[in-house]
């Protein structure tokens, strides 16, 4: 079995699907199109909600919305990416824009939430949504839907949100209160602010952003994402638990922010006998430092250092923060034992989803084959069939697209 890169539908293809679906269902051409990308986080995991730094990049994969104004105050939306719900290929939601209560349809709640927190009057509209961001894989398909929606609303109404930070906060509020996911601010920020050929260093305390040039190809390197194809149930319940534990640990250390902590702050936790809280706080404190170091390494084009920090990050997420899983560990271990691999780690919330690997372009085929072989050996052929690989370069953030 040869292992190849997965071919996702490209931008032109999803644009065509969106326009065709719009025409077939609404009998006219859409007047407006906007899109926003998913992301992969290079380093800085589970520290966006701890005042830390994160270093994600925007993906070429996007969620796209095309639509038009219409009379009245109803939203009529079709999604062509509804496979997550009821295994259908398309789904439709109609709701009154005068009642923004969350409803039963989860995908529509992301949209309702964004409309609600956008807080400008939105008149009736009809729209079609198509995405090529793999859904539920830890590549921020949700944030891309929220940010695409907000960008669409801004263009539809002509009323711009005053800053990128505010945009990210609106989308985060939608996710917190309309889909009950207490996420940090990383995914929405990178989806808004991504730039081609740049990783984004985000200071999650001040919400300041720094664009860091990241062109791996200048050293014949690539970023390889491996989608494990698994998502454990734990991912939903453990996330809020980790957040709460981080806060508890902070209180025990008598600190206001993890940014004021150093490794010596941990001695209080060591003495307290709170082994689990100690591990959580140690991850946060060391990951903040690793992310700052990684940003410096990228600025110096020191990709070896970057790779080493990625490996350390995975170890910390696995052993101290305990958000990895056996599938991700098998993939990361397989990768880091191959020559030509600089670093590899789980990325995103964990308990399944994806790994991200920095490696030489010349070894991509053999590394993908090794990762798959190890997966077969540990699990089985069926599980290995579900693995997908994508090579991605840092791409643009949310934008209007020409139709
Ligand atoms: C999810 C959340 C983010 C972040 C990551 C872990 O993707 O949405 O805010 O906390 O997990 O780094």
mmCIF file of C-alpha atoms and ligand atoms in Angstrom:
data_model
loop_
_atom_site.group_PDB
_atom_site.id
_atom_site.type_symbol
_atom_site.label_atom_id
_atom_site.label_comp_id
_atom_site.label_asym_id
_atom_site.label_seq_id
_atom_site.Cartn_x
_atom_site.Cartn_y
_atom_site.Cartn_z
ATOM 1 C CA UNK A 1 0.000 0.000 0.000
ATOM 2 C CA UNK A 2 1.506 3.347 -0.951
ATOM 3 C CA UNK A 3 0.731 6.252 1.275
ATOM 4 C CA UNK A 4 -0.167 9.448 -0.464
ATOM 5 C CA UNK A 5 -1.184 12.929 0.434
ATOM 6 C CA UNK A 6 -4.951 13.292 0.759
ATOM 7 C CA UNK A 7 -6.602 15.288 -1.968
ATOM 8 C CA UNK A 8 -9.153 17.626 -0.445
ATOM 9 C CA UNK A 9 -11.434 19.633 -2.735
ATOM 10 C CA UNK A 10 -9.610 22.857 -3.583
ATOM 11 C CA UNK A 11 -10.888 26.408 -3.240
ATOM 12 C CA UNK A 12 -12.200 26.680 -6.814
ATOM 13 C CA UNK A 13 -14.107 23.436 -6.358
ATOM 14 C CA UNK A 14 -15.849 24.478 -3.167
ATOM 15 C CA UNK A 15 -16.616 27.884 -4.640
ATOM 16 C CA UNK A 16 -18.267 26.180 -7.587
ATOM 17 C CA UNK A 17 -20.296 23.910 -5.286
ATOM 18 C CA UNK A 18 -21.400 26.920 -3.244
ATOM 19 C CA UNK A 19 -22.491 28.935 -6.281
ATOM 20 C CA UNK A 20 -24.265 25.985 -7.922
ATOM 21 C CA UNK A 21 -26.096 25.111 -4.698
ATOM 22 C CA UNK A 22 -27.131 28.728 -4.248
ATOM 23 C CA UNK A 23 -28.454 29.001 -7.806
ATOM 24 C CA UNK A 24 -30.323 25.679 -7.617
ATOM 25 C CA UNK A 25 -32.017 26.526 -4.326
ATOM 26 C CA UNK A 26 -32.541 30.266 -4.514
ATOM 27 C CA UNK A 27 -32.808 30.789 -8.267
ATOM 28 C CA UNK A 28 -30.279 33.623 -8.519
ATOM 29 C CA UNK A 29 -26.553 34.334 -8.257
ATOM 30 C CA UNK A 30 -25.156 35.147 -4.795
ATOM 31 C CA UNK A 31 -24.046 38.776 -4.435
ATOM 32 C CA UNK A 32 -21.305 38.205 -1.852
ATOM 33 C CA UNK A 33 -18.736 35.572 -0.859
ATOM 34 C CA UNK A 34 -16.445 35.436 2.197
ATOM 35 C CA UNK A 35 -14.177 32.782 3.621
ATOM 36 C CA UNK A 36 -12.048 32.071 6.686
ATOM 37 C CA UNK A 37 -9.389 29.407 7.212
ATOM 38 C CA UNK A 38 -8.840 26.571 9.662
ATOM 39 C CA UNK A 39 -5.524 26.470 11.484
ATOM 40 C CA UNK A 40 -2.762 24.249 12.671
ATOM 41 C CA UNK A 41 -0.981 25.191 15.858
ATOM 42 C CA UNK A 42 2.799 24.815 15.588
ATOM 43 C CA UNK A 43 3.356 25.144 19.334
ATOM 44 C CA UNK A 44 1.723 26.659 22.439
ATOM 45 C CA UNK A 45 -1.001 24.172 23.326
ATOM 46 C CA UNK A 46 -3.618 24.610 26.020
ATOM 47 C CA UNK A 47 -2.095 27.883 27.092
ATOM 48 C CA UNK A 48 -4.301 30.346 25.222
ATOM 49 C CA UNK A 49 -6.724 30.250 28.164
ATOM 50 C CA UNK A 50 -3.811 30.671 30.556
ATOM 51 C CA UNK A 51 -2.501 34.058 29.407
ATOM 52 C CA UNK A 52 0.171 32.292 27.371
ATOM 53 C CA UNK A 53 1.589 32.636 23.866
ATOM 54 C CA UNK A 54 0.543 30.513 20.902
ATOM 55 C CA UNK A 55 2.111 30.091 17.483
ATOM 56 C CA UNK A 56 -0.438 28.850 14.924
ATOM 57 C CA UNK A 57 -0.584 29.275 11.164
ATOM 58 C CA UNK A 58 -3.663 29.591 8.954
ATOM 59 C CA UNK A 59 -4.371 26.703 6.586
ATOM 60 C CA UNK A 60 -5.227 26.871 2.902
ATOM 61 C CA UNK A 61 -8.453 25.036 3.811
ATOM 62 C CA UNK A 62 -11.377 27.392 4.423
ATOM 63 C CA UNK A 63 -15.051 27.661 5.227
ATOM 64 C CA UNK A 64 -16.778 29.652 2.511
ATOM 65 C CA UNK A 65 -20.121 31.459 2.630
ATOM 66 C CA UNK A 66 -21.877 32.860 -0.398
ATOM 67 C CA UNK A 67 -25.133 34.729 -0.073
ATOM 68 C CA UNK A 68 -27.433 37.658 -0.763
ATOM 69 C CA UNK A 69 -29.659 40.026 1.145
ATOM 70 C CA UNK A 70 -33.373 39.349 0.986
ATOM 71 C CA UNK A 71 -36.480 41.146 2.227
ATOM 72 C CA UNK A 72 -37.771 40.432 5.717
ATOM 73 C CA UNK A 73 -35.859 39.313 8.754
ATOM 74 C CA UNK A 74 -35.264 35.647 8.175
ATOM 75 C CA UNK A 75 -31.973 33.826 7.631
ATOM 76 C CA UNK A 76 -32.182 30.883 5.237
ATOM 77 C CA UNK A 77 -28.950 28.921 5.192
ATOM 78 C CA UNK A 78 -27.876 25.727 3.476
ATOM 79 C CA UNK A 79 -24.719 23.909 4.473
ATOM 80 C CA UNK A 80 -23.015 21.428 2.204
ATOM 81 C CA UNK A 81 -20.777 20.268 5.062
ATOM 82 C CA UNK A 82 -23.370 18.766 7.329
ATOM 83 C CA UNK A 83 -21.972 15.257 7.402
ATOM 84 C CA UNK A 84 -21.326 15.732 11.117
ATOM 85 C CA UNK A 85 -25.032 15.823 11.784
ATOM 86 C CA UNK A 86 -27.295 12.968 10.755
ATOM 87 C CA UNK A 87 -24.813 11.932 8.050
ATOM 88 C CA UNK A 88 -26.456 14.127 5.474
ATOM 89 C CA UNK A 89 -24.565 15.934 2.789
ATOM 90 C CA UNK A 90 -26.618 19.074 2.967
ATOM 91 C CA UNK A 91 -28.825 20.581 5.609
ATOM 92 C CA UNK A 92 -30.915 23.722 5.772
ATOM 93 C CA UNK A 93 -31.720 26.030 8.662
ATOM 94 C CA UNK A 94 -34.221 28.884 8.615
ATOM 95 C CA UNK A 95 -34.566 31.165 11.575
ATOM 96 C CA UNK A 96 -35.935 34.559 12.424
ATOM 97 C CA UNK A 97 -33.299 37.226 13.012
ATOM 98 C CA UNK A 98 -35.464 38.696 15.737
ATOM 99 C CA UNK A 99 -35.002 35.618 17.957
ATOM 100 C CA UNK A 100 -31.391 34.680 18.459
ATOM 101 C CA UNK A 101 -31.869 31.947 21.079
ATOM 102 C CA UNK A 102 -29.706 28.867 20.429
ATOM 103 C CA UNK A 103 -31.720 26.058 18.848
ATOM 104 C CA UNK A 104 -31.376 22.323 18.302
ATOM 105 C CA UNK A 105 -29.236 22.466 15.157
ATOM 106 C CA UNK A 106 -25.633 22.711 16.297
ATOM 107 C CA UNK A 107 -24.077 24.069 13.102
ATOM 108 C CA UNK A 108 -26.692 26.821 12.934
ATOM 109 C CA UNK A 109 -25.926 27.813 16.532
ATOM 110 C CA UNK A 110 -22.407 28.890 15.565
ATOM 111 C CA UNK A 111 -23.999 31.262 13.066
ATOM 112 C CA UNK A 112 -26.702 32.479 15.437
ATOM 113 C CA UNK A 113 -24.105 33.123 18.123
ATOM 114 C CA UNK A 114 -21.976 35.230 15.799
ATOM 115 C CA UNK A 115 -25.016 37.222 14.631
ATOM 116 C CA UNK A 116 -25.983 37.774 18.257
ATOM 117 C CA UNK A 117 -22.575 39.047 19.416
ATOM 118 C CA UNK A 118 -21.985 41.074 16.251
ATOM 119 C CA UNK A 119 -24.774 43.229 17.762
ATOM 120 C CA UNK A 120 -25.544 45.207 14.632
ATOM 121 C CA UNK A 121 -28.890 44.952 12.941
ATOM 122 C CA UNK A 122 -28.764 42.198 10.347
ATOM 123 C CA UNK A 123 -31.500 42.135 7.716
ATOM 124 C CA UNK A 124 -32.782 38.977 6.047
ATOM 125 C CA UNK A 125 -30.325 36.954 3.988
ATOM 126 C CA UNK A 126 -29.936 33.621 2.262
ATOM 127 C CA UNK A 127 -26.639 31.811 2.121
ATOM 128 C CA UNK A 128 -24.802 28.610 1.280
ATOM 129 C CA UNK A 129 -21.848 27.297 3.281
ATOM 130 C CA UNK A 130 -19.186 24.906 2.008
ATOM 131 C CA UNK A 131 -15.969 23.954 3.771
ATOM 132 C CA UNK A 132 -12.878 21.987 2.927
ATOM 133 C CA UNK A 133 -11.550 22.140 6.505
ATOM 134 C CA UNK A 134 -11.782 18.562 7.823
ATOM 135 C CA UNK A 135 -14.608 18.666 10.375
ATOM 136 C CA UNK A 136 -13.986 17.647 13.989
ATOM 137 C CA UNK A 137 -10.282 16.977 13.413
ATOM 138 C CA UNK A 138 -8.751 19.633 15.603
ATOM 139 C CA UNK A 139 -8.048 21.967 12.667
ATOM 140 C CA UNK A 140 -10.579 24.570 13.825
ATOM 141 C CA UNK A 141 -13.408 23.964 11.446
ATOM 142 C CA UNK A 142 -15.656 25.645 14.052
ATOM 143 C CA UNK A 143 -13.606 28.816 14.275
ATOM 144 C CA UNK A 144 -13.450 28.997 10.494
ATOM 145 C CA UNK A 145 -17.265 28.841 10.362
ATOM 146 C CA UNK A 146 -17.595 31.554 13.010
ATOM 147 C CA UNK A 147 -15.061 33.867 11.414
ATOM 148 C CA UNK A 148 -16.421 33.299 7.904
ATOM 149 C CA UNK A 149 -19.883 34.181 9.235
ATOM 150 C CA UNK A 150 -18.645 37.373 10.876
ATOM 151 C CA UNK A 151 -16.744 38.447 7.757
ATOM 152 C CA UNK A 152 -19.867 37.787 5.692
ATOM 153 C CA UNK A 153 -22.022 39.875 8.071
ATOM 154 C CA UNK A 154 -19.545 42.749 7.994
ATOM 155 C CA UNK A 155 -19.695 42.889 4.216
ATOM 156 C CA UNK A 156 -23.422 42.269 4.049
ATOM 157 C CA UNK A 157 -24.260 45.158 6.366
ATOM 158 C CA UNK A 158 -21.287 47.402 5.594
ATOM 159 C CA UNK A 159 -20.653 47.720 9.338
ATOM 160 C CA UNK A 160 -17.104 46.764 10.237
ATOM 161 C CA UNK A 161 -16.009 45.510 13.655
ATOM 162 C CA UNK A 162 -13.364 47.904 14.972
ATOM 163 C CA UNK A 163 -10.427 45.531 15.438
ATOM 164 C CA UNK A 164 -9.226 42.021 14.809
ATOM 165 C CA UNK A 165 -9.127 41.336 18.541
ATOM 166 C CA UNK A 166 -12.798 42.317 18.784
ATOM 167 C CA UNK A 167 -13.611 40.040 15.850
ATOM 168 C CA UNK A 168 -11.966 37.087 17.561
ATOM 169 C CA UNK A 169 -13.757 37.864 20.832
ATOM 170 C CA UNK A 170 -17.173 37.972 19.126
ATOM 171 C CA UNK A 171 -16.564 34.544 17.599
ATOM 172 C CA UNK A 172 -15.223 33.142 20.870
ATOM 173 C CA UNK A 173 -18.326 34.389 22.716
ATOM 174 C CA UNK A 174 -20.493 32.582 20.154
ATOM 175 C CA UNK A 175 -18.618 29.349 20.795
ATOM 176 C CA UNK A 176 -18.757 29.736 24.592
ATOM 177 C CA UNK A 177 -22.428 30.562 24.822
ATOM 178 C CA UNK A 178 -24.084 29.016 21.782
ATOM 179 C CA UNK A 179 -22.239 25.687 21.553
ATOM 180 C CA UNK A 180 -20.972 25.491 25.115
ATOM 181 C CA UNK A 181 -17.321 25.025 24.300
ATOM 182 C CA UNK A 182 -15.191 27.132 26.672
ATOM 183 C CA UNK A 183 -12.385 27.561 24.130
ATOM 184 C CA UNK A 184 -9.477 29.973 24.307
ATOM 185 C CA UNK A 185 -8.844 32.753 21.792
ATOM 186 C CA UNK A 186 -6.250 31.143 19.514
ATOM 187 C CA UNK A 187 -8.398 29.578 16.792
ATOM 188 C CA UNK A 188 -10.557 32.609 16.113
ATOM 189 C CA UNK A 189 -7.575 34.984 16.139
ATOM 190 C CA UNK A 190 -5.514 33.059 13.624
ATOM 191 C CA UNK A 191 -8.558 32.578 11.399
ATOM 192 C CA UNK A 192 -9.030 36.365 11.373
ATOM 193 C CA UNK A 193 -5.350 37.397 11.215
ATOM 194 C CA UNK A 194 -3.546 34.682 9.241
ATOM 195 C CA UNK A 195 -1.067 35.855 6.614
ATOM 196 C CA UNK A 196 0.481 33.987 3.734
ATOM 197 C CA UNK A 197 3.981 32.710 4.592
ATOM 198 C CA UNK A 198 3.703 33.757 8.234
ATOM 199 C CA UNK A 199 3.082 32.050 11.536
ATOM 200 C CA UNK A 200 1.274 34.184 14.087
ATOM 201 C CA UNK A 201 2.636 34.762 17.569
ATOM 202 C CA UNK A 202 -0.347 35.704 19.705
ATOM 203 C CA UNK A 203 0.030 37.069 23.197
ATOM 204 C CA UNK A 204 -3.167 35.712 24.718
ATOM 205 C CA UNK A 205 -3.019 38.140 27.615
ATOM 206 C CA UNK A 206 -2.815 41.409 25.668
ATOM 207 C CA UNK A 207 -4.204 39.966 22.401
ATOM 208 C CA UNK A 208 -1.294 41.574 20.573
ATOM 209 C CA UNK A 209 -0.194 39.721 17.465
ATOM 210 C CA UNK A 210 3.153 39.432 15.726
ATOM 211 C CA UNK A 211 3.515 38.078 12.201
ATOM 212 C CA UNK A 212 6.605 35.875 11.925
ATOM 213 C CA UNK A 213 7.846 34.976 8.447
ATOM 214 C CA UNK A 214 7.743 31.201 8.086
ATOM 215 C CA UNK A 215 8.811 29.772 4.766
ATOM 216 C CA UNK A 216 9.900 26.224 5.513
ATOM 217 C CA UNK A 217 10.620 25.588 1.833
ATOM 218 C CA UNK A 218 13.604 27.926 1.953
ATOM 219 C CA UNK A 219 15.367 25.090 3.798
ATOM 220 C CA UNK A 220 13.605 22.369 1.790
ATOM 221 C CA UNK A 221 11.317 21.659 4.712
ATOM 222 C CA UNK A 222 7.544 21.191 4.848
ATOM 223 C CA UNK A 223 4.799 21.114 7.456
ATOM 224 C CA UNK A 224 2.984 17.780 7.328
ATOM 225 C CA UNK A 225 -0.341 17.374 9.086
ATOM 226 C CA UNK A 226 -1.499 13.864 9.894
ATOM 227 C CA UNK A 227 -5.173 13.465 10.702
ATOM 228 C CA UNK A 228 -5.484 10.388 12.922
ATOM 229 C CA UNK A 229 -9.159 10.029 12.023
ATOM 230 C CA UNK A 230 -10.038 9.525 15.692
ATOM 231 C CA UNK A 231 -11.843 11.759 18.132
ATOM 232 C CA UNK A 232 -12.339 10.416 21.621
ATOM 233 C CA UNK A 233 -15.424 11.279 23.610
ATOM 234 C CA UNK A 234 -13.133 12.648 26.301
ATOM 235 C CA UNK A 235 -12.259 15.654 24.177
ATOM 236 C CA UNK A 236 -15.429 17.473 25.246
ATOM 237 C CA UNK A 237 -15.449 16.747 28.951
ATOM 238 C CA UNK A 238 -11.704 16.971 29.604
ATOM 239 C CA UNK A 239 -11.217 20.431 28.122
ATOM 240 C CA UNK A 240 -13.237 22.310 30.755
ATOM 241 C CA UNK A 241 -11.663 20.103 33.400
ATOM 242 C CA UNK A 242 -8.156 21.151 32.325
ATOM 243 C CA UNK A 243 -9.217 24.796 32.371
ATOM 244 C CA UNK A 244 -10.535 24.467 35.900
ATOM 245 C CA UNK A 245 -7.408 22.639 37.101
ATOM 246 C CA UNK A 246 -5.159 25.347 35.650
ATOM 247 C CA UNK A 247 -7.118 27.979 37.598
ATOM 248 C CA UNK A 248 -6.959 25.935 40.799
ATOM 249 C CA UNK A 249 -3.199 25.529 40.454
ATOM 250 C CA UNK A 250 -2.812 29.265 39.866
ATOM 251 C CA UNK A 251 -4.744 30.020 43.030
ATOM 252 C CA UNK A 252 -2.638 27.615 45.052
ATOM 253 C CA UNK A 253 0.501 29.355 43.779
ATOM 254 C CA UNK A 254 -1.140 32.645 44.844
ATOM 255 C CA UNK A 255 -0.615 34.161 41.401
ATOM 256 C CA UNK A 256 -2.911 36.263 39.224
ATOM 257 C CA UNK A 257 -1.533 35.096 35.906
ATOM 258 C CA UNK A 258 0.644 32.294 34.539
ATOM 259 C CA UNK A 259 2.748 35.045 33.027
ATOM 260 C CA UNK A 260 3.954 35.910 36.506
ATOM 261 C CA UNK A 261 4.966 32.302 37.167
ATOM 262 C CA UNK A 262 8.380 30.702 36.879
ATOM 263 C CA UNK A 263 9.375 27.103 37.383
ATOM 264 C CA UNK A 264 10.161 27.952 41.002
ATOM 265 C CA UNK A 265 6.508 28.942 41.527
ATOM 266 C CA UNK A 266 5.859 25.217 41.294
ATOM 267 C CA UNK A 267 7.473 24.510 44.647
ATOM 268 C CA UNK A 268 4.209 25.447 46.397
ATOM 269 C CA UNK A 269 2.418 22.786 44.403
ATOM 270 C CA UNK A 270 5.208 20.292 45.046
ATOM 271 C CA UNK A 271 4.786 20.809 48.775
ATOM 272 C CA UNK A 272 0.986 20.677 48.597
ATOM 273 C CA UNK A 273 1.014 17.088 47.369
ATOM 274 C CA UNK A 274 -1.417 18.041 44.567
ATOM 275 C CA UNK A 275 0.363 15.875 42.001
ATOM 276 C CA UNK A 276 -2.118 16.410 39.191
ATOM 277 C CA UNK A 277 -2.271 20.192 39.604
ATOM 278 C CA UNK A 278 1.518 20.276 39.694
ATOM 279 C CA UNK A 279 1.675 18.505 36.341
ATOM 280 C CA UNK A 280 -0.907 20.808 34.761
ATOM 281 C CA UNK A 281 0.866 23.954 35.950
ATOM 282 C CA UNK A 282 4.259 22.600 34.910
ATOM 283 C CA UNK A 283 2.953 22.079 31.389
ATOM 284 C CA UNK A 284 1.559 25.596 31.217
ATOM 285 C CA UNK A 285 4.673 27.280 32.552
ATOM 286 C CA UNK A 286 7.112 25.306 30.415
ATOM 287 C CA UNK A 287 4.925 25.549 27.286
ATOM 288 C CA UNK A 288 4.776 29.347 27.576
ATOM 289 C CA UNK A 289 8.573 29.397 27.616
ATOM 290 C CA UNK A 290 8.843 26.902 24.749
ATOM 291 C CA UNK A 291 6.502 28.986 22.609
ATOM 292 C CA UNK A 292 8.487 32.160 23.178
ATOM 293 C CA UNK A 293 11.661 30.232 22.342
ATOM 294 C CA UNK A 294 10.034 28.760 19.241
ATOM 295 C CA UNK A 295 9.037 32.210 17.993
ATOM 296 C CA UNK A 296 12.636 33.361 18.470
ATOM 297 C CA UNK A 297 13.891 30.240 16.679
ATOM 298 C CA UNK A 298 11.572 30.881 13.730
ATOM 299 C CA UNK A 299 12.730 34.485 13.516
ATOM 300 C CA UNK A 300 16.309 33.202 13.302
ATOM 301 C CA UNK A 301 15.311 30.525 10.773
ATOM 302 C CA UNK A 302 16.562 27.967 13.281
ATOM 303 C CA UNK A 303 14.266 25.130 12.300
ATOM 304 C CA UNK A 304 16.258 22.490 14.194
ATOM 305 C CA UNK A 305 15.546 24.344 17.422
ATOM 306 C CA UNK A 306 11.907 24.724 16.424
ATOM 307 C CA UNK A 307 11.657 20.974 15.849
ATOM 308 C CA UNK A 308 13.258 20.152 19.187
ATOM 309 C CA UNK A 309 10.764 22.395 20.991
ATOM 310 C CA UNK A 310 7.880 20.704 19.163
ATOM 311 C CA UNK A 311 9.034 17.328 20.462
ATOM 312 C CA UNK A 312 9.337 18.636 24.008
ATOM 313 C CA UNK A 313 5.871 20.136 23.717
ATOM 314 C CA UNK A 314 4.409 16.758 22.823
ATOM 315 C CA UNK A 315 6.090 15.063 25.772
ATOM 316 C CA UNK A 316 4.697 17.694 28.115
ATOM 317 C CA UNK A 317 1.181 17.411 26.643
ATOM 318 C CA UNK A 318 1.335 13.632 26.925
ATOM 319 C CA UNK A 319 2.825 13.280 30.399
ATOM 320 C CA UNK A 320 1.961 16.453 32.286
ATOM 321 C CA UNK A 321 -1.176 17.818 30.674
ATOM 322 C CA UNK A 322 -2.400 14.342 29.684
ATOM 323 C CA UNK A 323 -4.384 15.370 26.612
ATOM 324 C CA UNK A 324 -2.725 13.084 24.076
ATOM 325 C CA UNK A 325 -3.950 9.588 23.264
ATOM 326 C CA UNK A 326 -2.387 6.367 22.078
ATOM 327 C CA UNK A 327 -3.114 7.061 18.397
ATOM 328 C CA UNK A 328 -1.393 10.456 18.496
ATOM 329 C CA UNK A 329 1.551 9.035 20.457
ATOM 330 C CA UNK A 330 2.055 6.253 17.925
ATOM 331 C CA UNK A 331 2.069 8.779 15.057
ATOM 332 C CA UNK A 332 4.428 11.208 16.802
ATOM 333 C CA UNK A 333 6.824 8.444 17.867
ATOM 334 C CA UNK A 334 6.883 6.961 14.397
ATOM 335 C CA UNK A 335 7.676 10.373 12.916
ATOM 336 C CA UNK A 336 10.394 11.492 15.308
ATOM 337 C CA UNK A 337 12.311 8.261 14.849
ATOM 338 C CA UNK A 338 12.661 8.861 11.111
ATOM 339 C CA UNK A 339 15.686 10.661 9.776
ATOM 340 C CA UNK A 340 14.900 14.011 8.202
ATOM 341 C CA UNK A 341 12.209 14.768 10.785
ATOM 342 C CA UNK A 342 12.991 17.843 12.868
ATOM 343 C CA UNK A 343 9.984 17.709 15.175
ATOM 344 C CA UNK A 344 6.478 16.369 15.621
ATOM 345 C CA UNK A 345 3.668 16.832 18.111
ATOM 346 C CA UNK A 346 -0.049 16.577 18.659
ATOM 347 C CA UNK A 347 -1.834 19.787 17.726
ATOM 348 C CA UNK A 348 -5.110 21.304 18.934
ATOM 349 C CA UNK A 349 -7.206 20.194 21.879
ATOM 350 C CA UNK A 350 -6.036 16.555 21.840
ATOM 351 C CA UNK A 351 -7.712 13.174 22.539
ATOM 352 C CA UNK A 352 -7.516 12.541 18.807
ATOM 353 C CA UNK A 353 -7.364 14.876 15.855
ATOM 354 C CA UNK A 354 -4.066 15.706 14.218
ATOM 355 C CA UNK A 355 -0.313 15.725 14.588
ATOM 356 C CA UNK A 356 1.952 18.328 13.005
ATOM 357 C CA UNK A 357 5.432 17.416 11.792
ATOM 358 C CA UNK A 358 8.284 19.560 10.507
ATOM 359 C CA UNK A 359 10.428 17.545 8.113
ATOM 360 C CA UNK A 360 12.585 17.552 5.005
ATOM 361 C CA UNK A 361 10.594 17.488 1.816
ATOM 362 C CA UNK A 362 12.711 14.613 0.466
ATOM 363 C CA UNK A 363 11.574 12.209 3.215
ATOM 364 C CA UNK A 364 7.840 12.974 3.167
ATOM 365 C CA UNK A 365 6.855 9.771 1.349
ATOM 366 C CA UNK A 366 8.901 7.465 3.551
ATOM 367 C CA UNK A 367 7.794 9.213 6.769
ATOM 368 C CA UNK A 368 4.117 8.951 5.790
ATOM 369 C CA UNK A 369 4.629 5.257 5.021
ATOM 370 C CA UNK A 370 6.341 4.680 8.383
ATOM 371 C CA UNK A 371 3.602 6.488 10.275
ATOM 372 C CA UNK A 372 0.966 4.379 8.553
ATOM 373 C CA UNK A 373 2.893 1.116 9.079
ATOM 374 C CA UNK A 374 3.223 1.831 12.781
ATOM 375 C CA UNK A 375 -0.477 2.553 12.963
ATOM 376 C CA UNK A 376 -1.316 -0.753 11.279
ATOM 377 C CA UNK A 377 1.012 -2.613 13.622
ATOM 378 C CA UNK A 378 -0.527 -1.053 16.724
ATOM 379 C CA UNK A 379 -4.158 -0.994 15.587
ATOM 380 C CA UNK A 380 -5.334 -2.455 12.292
ATOM 381 C CA UNK A 381 -5.637 -1.802 8.585
ATOM 382 C CA UNK A 382 -9.084 -0.255 8.868
ATOM 383 C CA UNK A 383 -7.895 2.298 11.385
ATOM 384 C CA UNK A 384 -4.891 3.084 9.201
ATOM 385 C CA UNK A 385 -7.188 3.647 6.203
ATOM 386 C CA UNK A 386 -8.724 6.578 8.021
ATOM 387 C CA UNK A 387 -5.433 8.416 8.431
ATOM 388 C CA UNK A 388 -5.078 11.433 6.154
ATOM 389 C CA UNK A 389 -2.012 13.529 5.327
ATOM 390 C CA UNK A 390 -1.903 17.152 4.185
ATOM 391 C CA UNK A 391 1.093 19.365 3.426
ATOM 392 C CA UNK A 392 0.241 22.971 4.208
ATOM 393 C CA UNK A 393 1.889 26.342 3.895
ATOM 394 C CA UNK A 394 0.832 29.338 6.012
ATOM 395 C CA UNK A 395 -2.116 30.958 4.272
ATOM 396 C CA UNK A 396 -4.299 34.053 4.365
ATOM 397 C CA UNK A 397 -6.858 34.829 7.047
ATOM 398 C CA UNK A 398 -10.528 35.780 6.602
ATOM 399 C CA UNK A 399 -11.373 37.672 3.432
ATOM 400 C CA UNK A 400 -13.985 38.558 0.847
ATOM 401 C CA UNK A 401 -13.672 36.476 -2.290
ATOM 402 C CA UNK A 402 -14.598 37.450 -5.815
ATOM 403 C CA UNK A 403 -17.401 35.363 -7.244
HETATM 404 C C1 LIG B 1 -8.897 24.019 21.167
HETATM 405 C C2 LIG B 1 -9.393 25.399 21.628
HETATM 406 C C3 LIG B 1 -8.261 26.414 21.632
HETATM 407 C C4 LIG B 1 -7.036 25.887 22.387
HETATM 408 C C5 LIG B 1 -6.680 24.476 21.916
HETATM 409 C C6 LIG B 1 -5.569 23.863 22.727
HETATM 410 O O1 LIG B 1 -8.518 24.091 19.821
HETATM 411 O O2 LIG B 1 -10.404 25.857 20.772
HETATM 412 O O3 LIG B 1 -8.699 27.617 22.180
HETATM 413 O O4 LIG B 1 -7.250 25.925 23.760
HETATM 414 O O5 LIG B 1 -7.798 23.604 21.966
HETATM 415 O O6 LIG B 1 -4.410 24.592 22.576
#
